CSV table of C-alpha atoms in Angstrom, one decimal:
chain,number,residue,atom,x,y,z
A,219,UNK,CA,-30.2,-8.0,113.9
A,220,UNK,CA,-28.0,-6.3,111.5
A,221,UNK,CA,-25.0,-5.6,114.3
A,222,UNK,CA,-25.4,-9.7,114.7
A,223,UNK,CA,-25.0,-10.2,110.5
A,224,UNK,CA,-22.0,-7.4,110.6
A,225,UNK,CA,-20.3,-9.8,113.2
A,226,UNK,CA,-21.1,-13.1,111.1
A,227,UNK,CA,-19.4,-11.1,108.5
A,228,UNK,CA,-16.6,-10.3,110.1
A,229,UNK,CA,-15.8,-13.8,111.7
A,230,UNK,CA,-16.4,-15.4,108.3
A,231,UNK,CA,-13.8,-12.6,106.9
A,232,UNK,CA,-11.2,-13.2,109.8
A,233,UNK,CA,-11.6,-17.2,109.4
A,234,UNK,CA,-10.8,-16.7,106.2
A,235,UNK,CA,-7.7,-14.6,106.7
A,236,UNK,CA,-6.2,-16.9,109.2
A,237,UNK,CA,-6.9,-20.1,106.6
A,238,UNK,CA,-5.3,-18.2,104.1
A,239,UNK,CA,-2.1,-17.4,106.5
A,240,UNK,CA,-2.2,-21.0,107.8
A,241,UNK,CA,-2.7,-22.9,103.8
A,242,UNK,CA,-2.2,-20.8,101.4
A,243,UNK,CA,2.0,-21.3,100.2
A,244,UNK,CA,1.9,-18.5,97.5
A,245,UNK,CA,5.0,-20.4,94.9
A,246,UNK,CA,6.7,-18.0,92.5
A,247,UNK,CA,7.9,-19.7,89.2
A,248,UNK,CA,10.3,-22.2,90.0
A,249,UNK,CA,12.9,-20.3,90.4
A,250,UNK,CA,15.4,-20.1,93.1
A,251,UNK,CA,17.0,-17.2,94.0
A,252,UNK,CA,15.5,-14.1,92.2
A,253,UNK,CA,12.0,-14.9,91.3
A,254,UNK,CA,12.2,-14.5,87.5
A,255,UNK,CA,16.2,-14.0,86.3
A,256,UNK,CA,16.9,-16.7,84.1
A,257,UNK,CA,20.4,-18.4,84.5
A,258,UNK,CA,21.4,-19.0,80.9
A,259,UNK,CA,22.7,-21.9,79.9
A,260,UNK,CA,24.2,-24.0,77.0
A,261,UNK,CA,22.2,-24.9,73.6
A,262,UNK,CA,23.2,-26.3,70.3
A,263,UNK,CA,22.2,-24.6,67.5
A,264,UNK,CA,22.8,-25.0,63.5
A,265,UNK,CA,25.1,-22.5,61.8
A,266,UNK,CA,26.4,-22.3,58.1
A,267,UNK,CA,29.3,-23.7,58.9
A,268,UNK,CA,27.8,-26.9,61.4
A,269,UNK,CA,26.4,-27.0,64.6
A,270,UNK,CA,27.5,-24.6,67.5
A,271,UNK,CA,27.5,-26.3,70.9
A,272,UNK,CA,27.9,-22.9,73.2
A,273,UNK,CA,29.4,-25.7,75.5
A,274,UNK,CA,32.3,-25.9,74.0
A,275,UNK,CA,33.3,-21.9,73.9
A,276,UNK,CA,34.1,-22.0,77.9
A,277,UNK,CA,36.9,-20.1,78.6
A,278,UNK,CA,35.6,-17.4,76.1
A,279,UNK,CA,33.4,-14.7,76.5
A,280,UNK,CA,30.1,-15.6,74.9
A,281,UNK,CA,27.7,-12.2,73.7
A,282,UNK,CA,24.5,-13.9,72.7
A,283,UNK,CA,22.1,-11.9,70.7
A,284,UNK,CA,18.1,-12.9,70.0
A,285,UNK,CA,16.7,-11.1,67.0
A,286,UNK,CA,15.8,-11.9,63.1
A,287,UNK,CA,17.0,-10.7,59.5
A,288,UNK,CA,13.7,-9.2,58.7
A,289,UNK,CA,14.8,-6.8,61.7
A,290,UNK,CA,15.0,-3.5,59.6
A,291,UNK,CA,16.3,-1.5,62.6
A,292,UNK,CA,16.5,-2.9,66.1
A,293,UNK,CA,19.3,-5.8,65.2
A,294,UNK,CA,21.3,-4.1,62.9
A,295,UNK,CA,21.4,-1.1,65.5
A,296,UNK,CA,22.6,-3.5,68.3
A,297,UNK,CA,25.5,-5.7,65.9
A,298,UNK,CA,26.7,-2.7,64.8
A,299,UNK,CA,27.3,-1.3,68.1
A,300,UNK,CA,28.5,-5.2,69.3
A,301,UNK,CA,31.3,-5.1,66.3
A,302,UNK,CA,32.4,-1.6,66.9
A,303,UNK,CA,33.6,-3.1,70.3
A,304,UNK,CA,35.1,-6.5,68.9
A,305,UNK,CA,36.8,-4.2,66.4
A,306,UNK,CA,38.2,-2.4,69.2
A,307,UNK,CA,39.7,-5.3,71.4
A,308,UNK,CA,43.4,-6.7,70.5
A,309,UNK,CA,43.8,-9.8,68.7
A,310,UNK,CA,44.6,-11.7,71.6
A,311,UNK,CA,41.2,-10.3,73.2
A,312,UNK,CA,39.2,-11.1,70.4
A,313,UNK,CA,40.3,-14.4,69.9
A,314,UNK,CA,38.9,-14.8,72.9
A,315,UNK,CA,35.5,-13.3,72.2
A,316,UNK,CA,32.6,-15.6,70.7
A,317,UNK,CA,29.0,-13.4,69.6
A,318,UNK,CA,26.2,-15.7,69.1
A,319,UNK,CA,23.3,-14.3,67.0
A,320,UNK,CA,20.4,-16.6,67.5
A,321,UNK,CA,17.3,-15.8,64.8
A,322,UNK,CA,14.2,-16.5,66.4
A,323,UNK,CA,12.5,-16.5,62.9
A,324,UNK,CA,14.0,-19.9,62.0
A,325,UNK,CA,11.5,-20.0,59.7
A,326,UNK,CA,12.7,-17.4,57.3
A,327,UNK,CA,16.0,-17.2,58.4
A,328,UNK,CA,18.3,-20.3,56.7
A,329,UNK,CA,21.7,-21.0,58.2
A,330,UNK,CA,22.7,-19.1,55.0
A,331,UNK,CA,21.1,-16.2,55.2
A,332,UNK,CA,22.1,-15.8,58.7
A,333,UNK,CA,25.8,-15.7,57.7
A,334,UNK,CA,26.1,-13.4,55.1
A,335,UNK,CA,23.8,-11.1,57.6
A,336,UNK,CA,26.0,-11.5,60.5
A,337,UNK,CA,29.7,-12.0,59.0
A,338,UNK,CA,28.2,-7.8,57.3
A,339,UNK,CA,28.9,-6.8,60.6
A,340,UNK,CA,31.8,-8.5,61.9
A,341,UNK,CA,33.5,-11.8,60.7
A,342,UNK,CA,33.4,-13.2,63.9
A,343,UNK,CA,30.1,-13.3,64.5
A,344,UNK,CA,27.9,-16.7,63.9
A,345,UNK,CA,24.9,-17.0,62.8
A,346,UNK,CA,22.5,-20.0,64.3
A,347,UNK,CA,19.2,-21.3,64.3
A,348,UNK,CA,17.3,-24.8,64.5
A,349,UNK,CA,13.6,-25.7,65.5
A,350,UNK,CA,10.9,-23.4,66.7
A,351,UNK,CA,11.5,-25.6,69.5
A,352,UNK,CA,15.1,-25.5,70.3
A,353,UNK,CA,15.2,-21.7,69.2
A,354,UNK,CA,12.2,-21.2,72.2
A,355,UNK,CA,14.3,-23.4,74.7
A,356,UNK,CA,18.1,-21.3,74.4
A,357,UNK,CA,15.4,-17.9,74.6
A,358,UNK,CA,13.9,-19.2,77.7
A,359,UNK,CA,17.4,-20.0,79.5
A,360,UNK,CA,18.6,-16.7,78.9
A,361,UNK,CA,15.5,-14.5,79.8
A,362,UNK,CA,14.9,-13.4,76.2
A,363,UNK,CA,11.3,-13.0,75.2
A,364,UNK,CA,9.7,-13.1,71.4
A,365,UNK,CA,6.4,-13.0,69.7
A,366,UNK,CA,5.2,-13.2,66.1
A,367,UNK,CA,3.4,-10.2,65.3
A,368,UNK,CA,0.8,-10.5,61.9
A,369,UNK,CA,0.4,-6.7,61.3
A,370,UNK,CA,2.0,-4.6,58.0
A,371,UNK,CA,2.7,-5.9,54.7
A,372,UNK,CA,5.6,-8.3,55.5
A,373,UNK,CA,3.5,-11.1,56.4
A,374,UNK,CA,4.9,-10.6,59.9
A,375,UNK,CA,7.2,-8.9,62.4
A,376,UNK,CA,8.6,-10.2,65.8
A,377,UNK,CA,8.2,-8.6,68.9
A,378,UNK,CA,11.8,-9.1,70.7
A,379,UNK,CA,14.1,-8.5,73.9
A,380,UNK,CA,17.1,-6.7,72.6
A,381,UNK,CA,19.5,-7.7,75.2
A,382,UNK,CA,22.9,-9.0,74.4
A,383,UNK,CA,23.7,-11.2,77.1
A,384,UNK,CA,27.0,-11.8,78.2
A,385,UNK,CA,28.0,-15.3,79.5
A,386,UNK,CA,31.0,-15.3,81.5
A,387,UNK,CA,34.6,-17.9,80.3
A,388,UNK,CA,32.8,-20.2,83.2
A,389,UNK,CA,29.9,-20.3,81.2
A,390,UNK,CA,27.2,-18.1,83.8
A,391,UNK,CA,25.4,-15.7,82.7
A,392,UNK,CA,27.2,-12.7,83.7
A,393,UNK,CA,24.9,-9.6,82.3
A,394,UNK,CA,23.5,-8.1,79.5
A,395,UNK,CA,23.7,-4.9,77.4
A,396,UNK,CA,20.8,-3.1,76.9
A,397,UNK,CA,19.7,-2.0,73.6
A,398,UNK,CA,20.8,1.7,73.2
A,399,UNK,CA,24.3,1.3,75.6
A,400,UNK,CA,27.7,2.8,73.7
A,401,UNK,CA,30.1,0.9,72.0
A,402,UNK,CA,32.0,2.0,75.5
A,403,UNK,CA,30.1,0.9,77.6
A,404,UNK,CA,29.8,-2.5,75.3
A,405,UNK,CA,33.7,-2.9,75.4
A,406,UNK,CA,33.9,-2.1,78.6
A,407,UNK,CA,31.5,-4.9,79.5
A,408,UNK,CA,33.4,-7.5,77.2
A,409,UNK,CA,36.8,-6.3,78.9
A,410,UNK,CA,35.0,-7.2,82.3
A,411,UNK,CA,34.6,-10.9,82.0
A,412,UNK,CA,38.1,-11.0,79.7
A,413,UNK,CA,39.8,-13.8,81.1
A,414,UNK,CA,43.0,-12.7,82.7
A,415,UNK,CA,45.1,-14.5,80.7
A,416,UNK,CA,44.4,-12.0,77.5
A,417,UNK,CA,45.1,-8.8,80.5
A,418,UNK,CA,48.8,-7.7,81.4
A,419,UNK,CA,49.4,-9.1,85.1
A,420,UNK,CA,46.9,-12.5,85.1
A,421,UNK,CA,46.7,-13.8,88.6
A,422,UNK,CA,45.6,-17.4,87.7
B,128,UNK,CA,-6.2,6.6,20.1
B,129,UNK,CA,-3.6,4.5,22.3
B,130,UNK,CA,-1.1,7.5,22.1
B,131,UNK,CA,-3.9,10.5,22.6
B,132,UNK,CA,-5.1,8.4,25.7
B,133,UNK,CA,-1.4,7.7,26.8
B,134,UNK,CA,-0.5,11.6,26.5
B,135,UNK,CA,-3.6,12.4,28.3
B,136,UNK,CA,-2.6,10.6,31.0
B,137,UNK,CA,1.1,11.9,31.4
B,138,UNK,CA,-0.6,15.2,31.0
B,139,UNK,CA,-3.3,14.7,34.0
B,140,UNK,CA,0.1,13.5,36.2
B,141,UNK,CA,2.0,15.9,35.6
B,142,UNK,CA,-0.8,18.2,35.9
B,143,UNK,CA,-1.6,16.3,39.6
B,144,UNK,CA,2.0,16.2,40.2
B,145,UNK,CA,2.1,20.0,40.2
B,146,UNK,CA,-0.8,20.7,42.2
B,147,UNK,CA,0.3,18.3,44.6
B,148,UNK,CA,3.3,20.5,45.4
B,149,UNK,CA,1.6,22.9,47.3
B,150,UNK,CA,0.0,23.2,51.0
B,151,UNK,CA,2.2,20.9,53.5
B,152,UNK,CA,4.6,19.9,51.3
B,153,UNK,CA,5.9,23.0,50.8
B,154,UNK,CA,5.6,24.0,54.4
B,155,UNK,CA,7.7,20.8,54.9
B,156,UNK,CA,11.3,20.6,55.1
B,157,UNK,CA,13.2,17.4,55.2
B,158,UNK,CA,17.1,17.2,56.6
B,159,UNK,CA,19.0,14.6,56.3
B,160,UNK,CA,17.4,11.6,54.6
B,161,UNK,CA,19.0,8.3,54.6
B,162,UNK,CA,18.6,4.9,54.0
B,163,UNK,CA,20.0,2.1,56.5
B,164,UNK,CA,22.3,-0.3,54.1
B,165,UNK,CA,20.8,-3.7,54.3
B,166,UNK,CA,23.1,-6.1,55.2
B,167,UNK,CA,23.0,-8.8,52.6
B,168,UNK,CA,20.3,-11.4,53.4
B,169,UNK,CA,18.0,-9.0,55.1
B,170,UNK,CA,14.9,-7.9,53.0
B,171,UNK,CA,14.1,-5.2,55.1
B,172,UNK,CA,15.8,-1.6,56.1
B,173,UNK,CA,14.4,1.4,57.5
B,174,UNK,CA,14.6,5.4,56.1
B,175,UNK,CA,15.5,8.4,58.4
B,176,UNK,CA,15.2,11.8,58.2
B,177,UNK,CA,14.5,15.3,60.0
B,178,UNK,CA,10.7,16.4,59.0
B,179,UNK,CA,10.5,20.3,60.1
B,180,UNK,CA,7.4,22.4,59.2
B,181,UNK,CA,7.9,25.9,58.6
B,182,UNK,CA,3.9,26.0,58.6
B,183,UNK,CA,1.7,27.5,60.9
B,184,UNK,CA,-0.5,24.5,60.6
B,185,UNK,CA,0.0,20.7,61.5
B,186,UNK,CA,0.8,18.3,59.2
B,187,UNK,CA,0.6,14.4,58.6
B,188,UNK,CA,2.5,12.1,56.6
B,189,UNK,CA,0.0,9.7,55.6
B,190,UNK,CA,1.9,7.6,53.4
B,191,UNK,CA,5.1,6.8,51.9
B,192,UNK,CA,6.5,5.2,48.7
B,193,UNK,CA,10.3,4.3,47.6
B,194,UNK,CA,12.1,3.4,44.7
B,195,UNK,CA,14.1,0.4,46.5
B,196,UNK,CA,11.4,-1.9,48.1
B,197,UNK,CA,8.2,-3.3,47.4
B,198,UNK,CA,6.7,-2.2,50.2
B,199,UNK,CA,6.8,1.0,51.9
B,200,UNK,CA,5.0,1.3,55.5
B,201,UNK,CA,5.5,4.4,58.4
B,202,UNK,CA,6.3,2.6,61.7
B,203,UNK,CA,7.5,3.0,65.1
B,204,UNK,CA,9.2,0.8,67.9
B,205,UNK,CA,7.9,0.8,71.4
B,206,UNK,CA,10.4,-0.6,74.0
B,207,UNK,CA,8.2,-2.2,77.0
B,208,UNK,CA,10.7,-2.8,79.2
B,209,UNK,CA,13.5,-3.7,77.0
B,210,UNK,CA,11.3,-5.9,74.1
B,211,UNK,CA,11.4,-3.8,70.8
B,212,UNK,CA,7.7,-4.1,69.2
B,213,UNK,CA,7.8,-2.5,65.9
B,214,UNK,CA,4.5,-1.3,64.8
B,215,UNK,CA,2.6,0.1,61.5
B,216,UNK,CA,1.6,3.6,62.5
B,217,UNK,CA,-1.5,5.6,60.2
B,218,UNK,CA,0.2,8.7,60.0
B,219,UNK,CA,3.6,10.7,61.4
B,220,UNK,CA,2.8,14.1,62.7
B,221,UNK,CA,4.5,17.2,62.4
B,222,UNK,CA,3.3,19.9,64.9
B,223,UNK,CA,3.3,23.8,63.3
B,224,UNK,CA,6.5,24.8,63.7
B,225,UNK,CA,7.8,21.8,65.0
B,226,UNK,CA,9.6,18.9,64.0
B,227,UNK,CA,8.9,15.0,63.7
B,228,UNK,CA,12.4,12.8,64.0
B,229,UNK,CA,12.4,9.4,62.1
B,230,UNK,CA,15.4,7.8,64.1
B,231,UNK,CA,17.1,3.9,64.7
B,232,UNK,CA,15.1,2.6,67.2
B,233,UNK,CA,11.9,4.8,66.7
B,234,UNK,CA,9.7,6.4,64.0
B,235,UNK,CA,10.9,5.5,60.4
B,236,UNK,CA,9.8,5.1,56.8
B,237,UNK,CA,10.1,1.2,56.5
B,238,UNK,CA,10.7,-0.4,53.5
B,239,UNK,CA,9.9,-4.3,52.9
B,240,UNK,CA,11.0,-6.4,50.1
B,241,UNK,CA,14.0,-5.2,48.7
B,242,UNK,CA,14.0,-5.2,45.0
B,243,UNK,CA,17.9,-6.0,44.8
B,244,UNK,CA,20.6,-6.1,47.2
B,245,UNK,CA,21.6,-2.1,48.0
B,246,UNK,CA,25.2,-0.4,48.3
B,247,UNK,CA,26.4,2.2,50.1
B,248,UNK,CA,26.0,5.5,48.6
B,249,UNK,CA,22.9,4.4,46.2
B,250,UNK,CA,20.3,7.0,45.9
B,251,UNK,CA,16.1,6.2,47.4
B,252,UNK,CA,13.4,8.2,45.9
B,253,UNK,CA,11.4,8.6,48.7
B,254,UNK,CA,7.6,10.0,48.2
B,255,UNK,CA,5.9,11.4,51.6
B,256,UNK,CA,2.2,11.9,51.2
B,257,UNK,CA,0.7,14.6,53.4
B,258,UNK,CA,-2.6,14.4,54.4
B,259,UNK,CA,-3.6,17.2,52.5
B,260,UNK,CA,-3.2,15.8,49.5
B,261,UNK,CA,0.2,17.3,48.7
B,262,UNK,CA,3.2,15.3,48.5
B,263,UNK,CA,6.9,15.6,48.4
B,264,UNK,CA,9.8,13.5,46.9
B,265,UNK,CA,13.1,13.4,49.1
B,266,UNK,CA,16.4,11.8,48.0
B,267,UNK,CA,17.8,9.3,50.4
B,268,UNK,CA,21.8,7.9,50.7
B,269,UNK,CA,22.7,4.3,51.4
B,270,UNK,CA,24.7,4.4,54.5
B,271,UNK,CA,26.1,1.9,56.9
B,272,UNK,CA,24.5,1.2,60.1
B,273,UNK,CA,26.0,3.6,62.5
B,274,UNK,CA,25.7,2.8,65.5
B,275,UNK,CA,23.3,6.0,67.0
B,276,UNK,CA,22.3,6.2,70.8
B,277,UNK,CA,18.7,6.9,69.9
B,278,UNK,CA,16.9,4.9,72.9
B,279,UNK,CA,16.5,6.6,76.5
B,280,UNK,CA,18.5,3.5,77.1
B,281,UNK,CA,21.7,5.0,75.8
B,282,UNK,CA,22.1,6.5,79.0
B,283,UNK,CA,21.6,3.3,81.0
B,284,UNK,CA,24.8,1.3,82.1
B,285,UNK,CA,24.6,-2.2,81.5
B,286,UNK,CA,22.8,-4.6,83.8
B,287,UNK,CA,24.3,-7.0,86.0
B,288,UNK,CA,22.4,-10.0,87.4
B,289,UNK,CA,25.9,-11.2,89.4
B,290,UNK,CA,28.4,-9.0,90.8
């Protein structure tokens, strides 16, 4: 009696197994490729000085950061390592060198605020923001990740990636920089995707 | 009346000022306090420091105070996999004999609403409250953001997603 229920058992378990093997198409996020590495991509957002269409810096290497002002630590930490390295490259090497900062506290962060904050670091770096919405979309193509946080006395912190992605003079997204790497290792990695025009012996 | 009650009170602080210096803030030593300078626009900077106790007993900073902000909290990042979450933490311990190192991109005194925009070189009272009751007043410099390899990370090379 029982050896007759073990067997129902285990017919019902391998039937299942097999429909499983036969129906079931587990998808991964949409995705091609890599299951979860985001591509980058080009946004518009607004900057003191007007809009910045990241479209039109190809044929520049583009660092893109993701943080806010409110940042006591993290971002200033990360910009002040990025403009160590710009302030190390040539003129002709920096001229060809855009940094991005993106605040993903658009709501505290005005276009103004973001310049005088970012120009402290290096003059060369721009400041931009726009909607919750567009701020979420230019995150989303490059990977970054953000979260409002309600805890302290500030009225809130964000929870953020601290990546500076680097997007390639054909616009990919070529790396990123982890929080904590060298001004070295930063220049080095700007020097990279440098295109060869701005090096000695260009080929193209 | 006003003035008896008035010097009655500055006598009872100093009075609890000087019993406050004793226990773990005299155990307590702190090396090299500093304040991150603000970049302007930002209403929020962090204070770091070396906390070494010389004490055969552990101790707790249980609360902090400063000259330069409104609001003074003790908080720490944790980095899950690369996403900085900054948190409030009760207290910052310092094992007997050891130390506790408030450091960019980990434990630090943070300080929220700036009262006015800071300069390099500008002096922060800085008040650490033990949780013994004692507490201890530390001067902190203004400096420039430096940029310090404090994260594990520091030793990573950067990441590729494309040869």
């Amino acid at each position: 009696m029982s050896q007759r229920l073990l067997f129902a058992v285990v017919a019902l378990l391998a039937m299942a197994v097999i429909a499983l093997a036969l129906f079931w198409q587990p998808q991964l996020p949409s995705v091609p490729g890599l299951s979860s590495a985001p591509a980058g991509g080009d946004f518009v957002l607004t900057s003191a000085d007007g809009p910045i269409d990241t479209a039109a810096l190809r044929g520049k290497v583009v660092l893109i950061y993701f943080g806010y002002t409110y940042c006591p630590d993290i971002c200033p930490t990360s910009l002040a390592v990025t403009s160590q390295a710009l302030g190390k490259l040539a003129p002709d090497e920096l001229a060809l060198v855009k940094t991005v900062f993106v605040s993903v506290d658009p709501e505290r962060d005005t276009p103004a605020r973001l310049k005088s904050y970012v120009e402290f670091f290096h003059p060369s770096i721009v400041g931009v923001t726009g909607s919750a919405e567009q701020v979420a979309l230019a995150a989303r193509e490059y990977g970054a990740v953000y979260a409002r946080q309600d805890v302290g006395g500030a009225g809130y912190v964000i929870d953020h990636s601290a990546w500076t992605y680097v997007v390639a003079p054909d616009g990919h997204l070529a790396g990123r920089i982890p929080h904590g790497a060298t001004v070295e290792q930063t220049l080095a990695e700007i020097r990279k995707w440098l295109p060869s025009s701005s090096t000695p012996k260009g080929s193209s | 009346m006003k003035t008896i009650s008035f010097a009655v009170a500055a006598a009872t602080a100093c009075f609890s000022l000087g019993a406050w210096a004793a226990g773990a803030a005299d155990s307590v030593s702190v090396v090299d306090p500093y304040v991150r300078l603000a970049p302007p626009g930002a209403q929020a900077t962090g204070a770091f420091m070396v906390l070494k106790n010389a004490g055969d007993k552990d101790v707790k900073v249980v609360k902090a105070e400063n000259s330069a902000s409104k609001i003074t909290e003790l908080h720490t990042h944790i980095n899950e996999n690369g996403v900085m979450k900054m948190r409030p933490v009760p207290a910052i311990d310092i094992k007997a004999k050891g130390e506790a190192v408030l450091q960019p991109g980990g434990l630090h005194v943070m300080m929220i609403d700036l009262k006015e925009p800071m300069k390099e070189g500008d002096k922060v009272a800085i008040t650490l409250d033990f949780d013994d009751g004692s507490s201890k007043k530390v001067d902190a410099t203004v400096r420039k953001p430096m940029p310090m390899p404090a994260m594990p990370a520091a030793a990573d090379h950067s990441e590729h997603m494309k040869p």
